[in-house]
Amino acid sequence: MSVVPGDPASLSACAAAVAEVARRLAASGRALGPPVEELGDGWPGRASVATRRRGAEVAAAAVTTAEELERMGRELQDRATDLADLVARGRRVEERAAAAGLVVRDGRVVPAWGVRGEADAGAVADGDAAAERIAAELTLVLHQHRRRRDLLLADLRASTERLAALSHTLRRG
């Protein structure tokens, strides 16, 4: 298990699914426009106008929703790439810790269990210095992860609000 939480492959798969839904919805929205306009041929009156107006609103909303989903698909894919990089950096930190006789446990760099050698003040000081350097690297990686996760969550919330507002507008008619 990585010290950096998350699964880049799952996030990438989610991005691909969102992008596919966006492509299908955009195609449906664009395909709806011409038939809705053709409804006016031979059908005069307010009902015809209202139906065409409503159909055009639905088609436009589909395209707008697809654009938002496409944007979020790209954002999710970018974050998946970032997460893969952070996971790799986290693994490198763990490898450096292991090479120094340390382990990463519960987000902290600590000495590995077992006998590490003779009691030597210089070796202890070197080990402590290595632990501090590695802990600083780990802190940076985990901070970047939290920051990027928080930005993604904020973007997802904002996207959800935009889509909810669009949906609300459609339901109001």
Tab-separated table of C-alpha atoms in Angstrom:
chain	number	residue	atom	x	y	z
A	1	MET	CA	0.000	0.000	0.000
A	2	SER	CA	1.293	3.424	-0.909
A	3	VAL	CA	1.846	6.225	1.583
A	4	VAL	CA	-0.132	8.409	-0.833
A	5	PRO	CA	-3.814	7.481	-0.705
A	6	GLY	CA	-5.755	6.997	-3.897
A	7	ASP	CA	-5.817	4.875	-7.013
A	8	PRO	CA	-4.718	6.670	-10.192
A	9	ALA	CA	-6.033	3.871	-12.423
A	10	SER	CA	-9.533	4.081	-10.927
A	11	LEU	CA	-9.524	7.860	-11.221
A	12	SER	CA	-8.439	7.565	-14.848
A	13	ALA	CA	-11.191	5.020	-15.526
A	14	CYS	CA	-13.704	7.415	-13.972
A	15	ALA	CA	-12.395	10.193	-16.224
A	16	ALA	CA	-12.805	7.975	-19.276
A	17	ALA	CA	-16.378	7.091	-18.286
A	18	VAL	CA	-17.283	10.747	-17.757
A	19	ALA	CA	-15.738	11.678	-21.114
A	20	GLU	CA	-17.691	8.916	-22.871
A	21	VAL	CA	-20.968	10.096	-21.347
A	22	ALA	CA	-20.083	13.634	-22.445
A	23	ARG	CA	-19.455	12.489	-26.037
A	24	ARG	CA	-22.752	10.589	-26.201
A	25	LEU	CA	-24.736	13.412	-24.641
A	26	ALA	CA	-23.206	16.007	-26.969
A	27	ALA	CA	-24.058	13.876	-29.986
A	28	SER	CA	-27.631	13.441	-28.754
A	29	GLY	CA	-28.012	17.158	-28.092
A	30	ARG	CA	-26.712	18.093	-31.535
A	31	ALA	CA	-28.898	15.455	-33.193
A	32	LEU	CA	-32.012	16.742	-31.421
A	33	GLY	CA	-31.789	20.271	-32.853
A	34	PRO	CA	-32.788	19.695	-36.504
A	35	PRO	CA	-35.792	17.423	-35.819
A	36	VAL	CA	-37.116	19.901	-33.265
A	37	GLU	CA	-36.906	22.710	-35.818
A	38	GLU	CA	-38.658	20.568	-38.416
A	39	LEU	CA	-41.669	20.320	-36.112
A	40	GLY	CA	-42.669	23.792	-37.270
A	41	ASP	CA	-43.147	22.632	-40.861
A	42	GLY	CA	-46.887	22.366	-41.317
A	43	TRP	CA	-47.644	22.845	-37.649
A	44	PRO	CA	-48.415	26.495	-36.937
A	45	GLY	CA	-49.589	27.998	-33.680
A	46	ARG	CA	-48.556	28.519	-30.089
A	47	ALA	CA	-48.303	24.819	-29.258
A	48	SER	CA	-45.837	24.368	-32.092
A	49	VAL	CA	-43.764	27.344	-30.996
A	50	ALA	CA	-43.797	26.215	-27.349
A	51	THR	CA	-42.796	22.672	-28.300
A	52	ARG	CA	-39.958	23.864	-30.527
A	53	ARG	CA	-38.767	26.313	-27.862
A	54	ARG	CA	-38.781	23.593	-25.216
A	55	GLY	CA	-37.038	21.127	-27.535
A	56	ALA	CA	-34.372	23.711	-28.345
A	57	GLU	CA	-33.859	24.317	-24.606
A	58	VAL	CA	-33.420	20.597	-23.995
A	59	ALA	CA	-30.973	20.280	-26.902
A	60	ALA	CA	-28.964	23.281	-25.683
A	61	ALA	CA	-28.954	21.947	-22.116
A	62	ALA	CA	-27.697	18.583	-23.349
A	63	VAL	CA	-24.818	20.250	-25.165
A	64	THR	CA	-24.014	22.484	-22.173
A	65	THR	CA	-24.103	19.490	-19.832
A	66	ALA	CA	-21.856	17.551	-22.195
A	67	GLU	CA	-19.358	20.427	-22.239
A	68	GLU	CA	-19.282	20.475	-18.432
A	69	LEU	CA	-18.848	16.699	-18.282
A	70	GLU	CA	-16.091	16.862	-20.884
A	71	ARG	CA	-14.323	19.538	-18.845
A	72	MET	CA	-14.616	17.432	-15.701
A	73	GLY	CA	-13.381	14.349	-17.572
A	74	ARG	CA	-10.240	16.265	-18.544
A	75	GLU	CA	-9.857	17.526	-14.969
A	76	LEU	CA	-10.213	14.008	-13.558
A	77	GLN	CA	-7.649	12.674	-16.038
A	78	ASP	CA	-5.215	15.448	-15.136
A	79	ARG	CA	-5.672	14.646	-11.452
A	80	ALA	CA	-5.165	10.930	-12.162
A	81	THR	CA	-1.843	11.780	-13.800
A	82	ASP	CA	-0.896	13.985	-10.834
A	83	LEU	CA	-1.892	11.229	-8.414
A	84	ALA	CA	0.228	8.667	-10.283
A	85	ASP	CA	3.202	11.016	-9.973
A	86	LEU	CA	2.579	11.529	-6.254
A	87	VAL	CA	2.220	7.783	-5.669
A	88	ALA	CA	5.559	7.214	-7.451
A	89	ARG	CA	7.196	9.946	-5.382
A	90	GLY	CA	5.754	8.364	-2.239
A	91	ARG	CA	7.253	5.009	-3.213
A	92	ARG	CA	10.645	6.642	-3.745
A	93	VAL	CA	10.410	8.178	-0.254
A	94	GLU	CA	9.618	4.726	1.178
A	95	GLU	CA	12.585	3.248	-0.710
A	96	ARG	CA	14.943	5.938	0.635
A	97	ALA	CA	13.587	5.318	4.118
A	98	ALA	CA	14.170	1.558	3.802
A	99	ALA	CA	17.715	2.151	2.562
A	100	ALA	CA	18.354	4.236	5.689
A	101	GLY	CA	16.890	1.564	8.000
A	102	LEU	CA	13.649	3.507	8.440
A	103	VAL	CA	10.020	2.884	7.577
A	104	VAL	CA	7.047	5.073	6.858
A	105	ARG	CA	4.315	4.209	9.322
A	106	ASP	CA	1.093	6.202	9.803
A	107	GLY	CA	2.479	9.125	7.816
A	108	ARG	CA	5.665	9.345	9.864
A	109	VAL	CA	9.237	8.243	9.260
A	110	VAL	CA	10.354	6.013	12.129
A	111	PRO	CA	13.135	3.505	12.760
A	112	ALA	CA	12.479	0.016	11.459
A	113	TRP	CA	11.855	-2.648	14.082
A	114	GLY	CA	14.734	-4.786	15.160
A	115	VAL	CA	18.364	-4.347	16.041
A	116	ARG	CA	20.040	-1.730	13.900
A	117	GLY	CA	23.620	-2.023	15.079
A	118	GLU	CA	25.879	-0.951	17.866
A	119	ALA	CA	25.043	2.024	20.027
A	120	ASP	CA	27.023	4.834	18.430
A	121	ALA	CA	26.189	8.503	18.955
A	122	GLY	CA	27.381	9.427	15.461
A	123	ALA	CA	25.306	6.719	13.814
A	124	VAL	CA	22.264	7.749	15.847
A	125	ALA	CA	22.753	11.391	14.816
A	126	ASP	CA	23.151	10.377	11.153
A	127	GLY	CA	20.019	8.245	11.402
A	128	ASP	CA	18.079	11.093	12.966
A	129	ALA	CA	19.242	13.497	10.247
A	130	ALA	CA	18.258	11.020	7.529
A	131	ALA	CA	14.876	10.531	9.189
A	132	GLU	CA	14.327	14.311	9.242
A	133	ARG	CA	15.241	14.697	5.551
A	134	ILE	CA	13.004	11.818	4.511
A	135	ALA	CA	10.183	13.048	6.758
A	136	ALA	CA	10.429	16.479	5.105
A	137	GLU	CA	10.105	14.859	1.673
A	138	LEU	CA	7.155	12.800	2.863
A	139	THR	CA	5.476	15.869	4.348
A	140	LEU	CA	5.850	17.712	1.032
A	141	VAL	CA	4.385	14.831	-0.972
A	142	LEU	CA	1.456	14.399	1.414
A	143	HIS	CA	0.808	18.154	1.509
A	144	GLN	CA	0.748	18.303	-2.286
A	145	HIS	CA	-1.624	15.343	-2.328
A	146	ARG	CA	-4.021	16.989	0.132
A	147	ARG	CA	-3.891	20.288	-1.759
A	148	ARG	CA	-4.610	18.668	-5.132
A	149	ARG	CA	-7.357	16.505	-3.647
A	150	ASP	CA	-8.984	19.539	-2.059
A	151	LEU	CA	-8.833	21.466	-5.351
A	152	LEU	CA	-10.397	18.546	-7.210
A	153	LEU	CA	-13.159	18.201	-4.624
A	154	ALA	CA	-13.898	21.926	-4.858
A	155	ASP	CA	-14.035	21.692	-8.649
A	156	LEU	CA	-16.346	18.673	-8.455
A	157	ARG	CA	-18.646	20.528	-6.049
A	158	ALA	CA	-18.742	23.573	-8.330
A	159	SER	CA	-19.472	21.367	-11.332
A	160	THR	CA	-22.255	19.624	-9.429
A	161	GLU	CA	-23.770	23.007	-8.589
A	162	ARG	CA	-23.603	24.139	-12.235
A	163	LEU	CA	-25.262	20.937	-13.412
A	164	ALA	CA	-27.894	21.138	-10.676
A	165	ALA	CA	-28.722	24.722	-11.692
A	166	LEU	CA	-29.048	23.645	-15.320
A	167	SER	CA	-31.290	20.757	-14.307
A	168	HIS	CA	-33.411	23.052	-12.171
A	169	THR	CA	-33.823	25.460	-15.083
A	170	LEU	CA	-34.960	22.614	-17.326
A	171	ARG	CA	-37.493	21.358	-14.785
A	172	ARG	CA	-38.974	24.820	-14.372
A	173	GLY	CA	-39.678	24.909	-18.078
